[in-house]
Amino acid sequence: MNTPTPEEARAALRDVDRRRTQTAAAAGRSRWGWIVAGVLIAAYGVLADREPQFVRTWGIAIVLLLLGVSLVGNTRLGGSLLRRPVRPRLTPDPASLLWILLALAVLIGGTTIATAMEVPHVALWSGLAGGVLVAAAGPWWQRRILTRGTAR
């Protein structure tokens, strides 16, 4: 067995890094998917504020439909329909889970406190905040999660 030269070792490491980057890019959802998700969340908040009776009647069905679309996107068939050829196997990262739980707690806690204080249009503002958060931070979060192994 031959020991590789430093140039061969550098080339091999560059190739491994390039392939990890390709895999992360193939596994990620497209930017438009994040933007559409953010718009849907914001629209749901506006709808909940402007037409509360509609949301009381159809709200659970809308949430279940969106949850179903999200779950289908994580299957092989759904991934191929959404043009995601790779589904990564990710190990849970406690720091990442803590950050997402913190963001959810701030959003839900802020909405609950604002509702208790009878701030007008709470559903509208929380829907807009959640939608903008998903549309703006979603691609960044995804990139961070998918490439965290390469940064080490």
mmCIF file with all atom_site columns, N, CA and C in Angstrom, residues 113 131 138 147:
data_model
loop_
_atom_site.group_PDB
_atom_site.id
_atom_site.type_symbol
_atom_site.label_atom_id
_atom_site.label_alt_id
_atom_site.label_comp_id
_atom_site.label_asym_id
_atom_site.label_entity_id
_atom_site.label_seq_id
_atom_site.pdbx_PDB_ins_code
_atom_site.Cartn_x
_atom_site.Cartn_y
_atom_site.Cartn_z
_atom_site.occupancy
_atom_site.B_iso_or_equiv
_atom_site.pdbx_formal_charge
_atom_site.auth_seq_id
_atom_site.auth_comp_id
_atom_site.auth_asym_id
_atom_site.auth_atom_id
_atom_site.pdbx_PDB_model_num
ATOM 1  N N  . ILE A 1 113 ? -49.115 36.153 25.171 1.00 0.00 ? 113 ILE A N  1
ATOM 2  C CA . ILE A 1 113 ? -49.092 37.348 26.028 1.00 0.00 ? 113 ILE A CA 1
ATOM 3  C C  . ILE A 1 113 ? -49.844 38.494 25.369 1.00 0.00 ? 113 ILE A C  1
ATOM 4  N N  . GLY A 1 131 ? -44.466 33.870 9.144  1.00 0.00 ? 131 GLY A N  1
ATOM 5  C CA . GLY A 1 131 ? -44.238 33.727 7.703  1.00 0.00 ? 131 GLY A CA 1
ATOM 6  C C  . GLY A 1 131 ? -42.918 34.319 7.255  1.00 0.00 ? 131 GLY A C  1
ATOM 7  N N  . GLY A 1 138 ? -35.560 30.184 6.802  1.00 0.00 ? 138 GLY A N  1
ATOM 8  C CA . GLY A 1 138 ? -35.637 28.778 6.410  1.00 0.00 ? 138 GLY A CA 1
ATOM 9  C C  . GLY A 1 138 ? -34.464 28.299 5.572  1.00 0.00 ? 138 GLY A C  1
ATOM 10 N N  . THR A 1 147 ? -24.953 21.366 6.223  1.00 0.00 ? 147 THR A N  1
ATOM 11 C CA . THR A 1 147 ? -23.494 21.487 6.056  1.00 0.00 ? 147 THR A CA 1
ATOM 12 C C  . THR A 1 147 ? -22.752 21.515 7.376  1.00 0.00 ? 147 THR A C  1
#
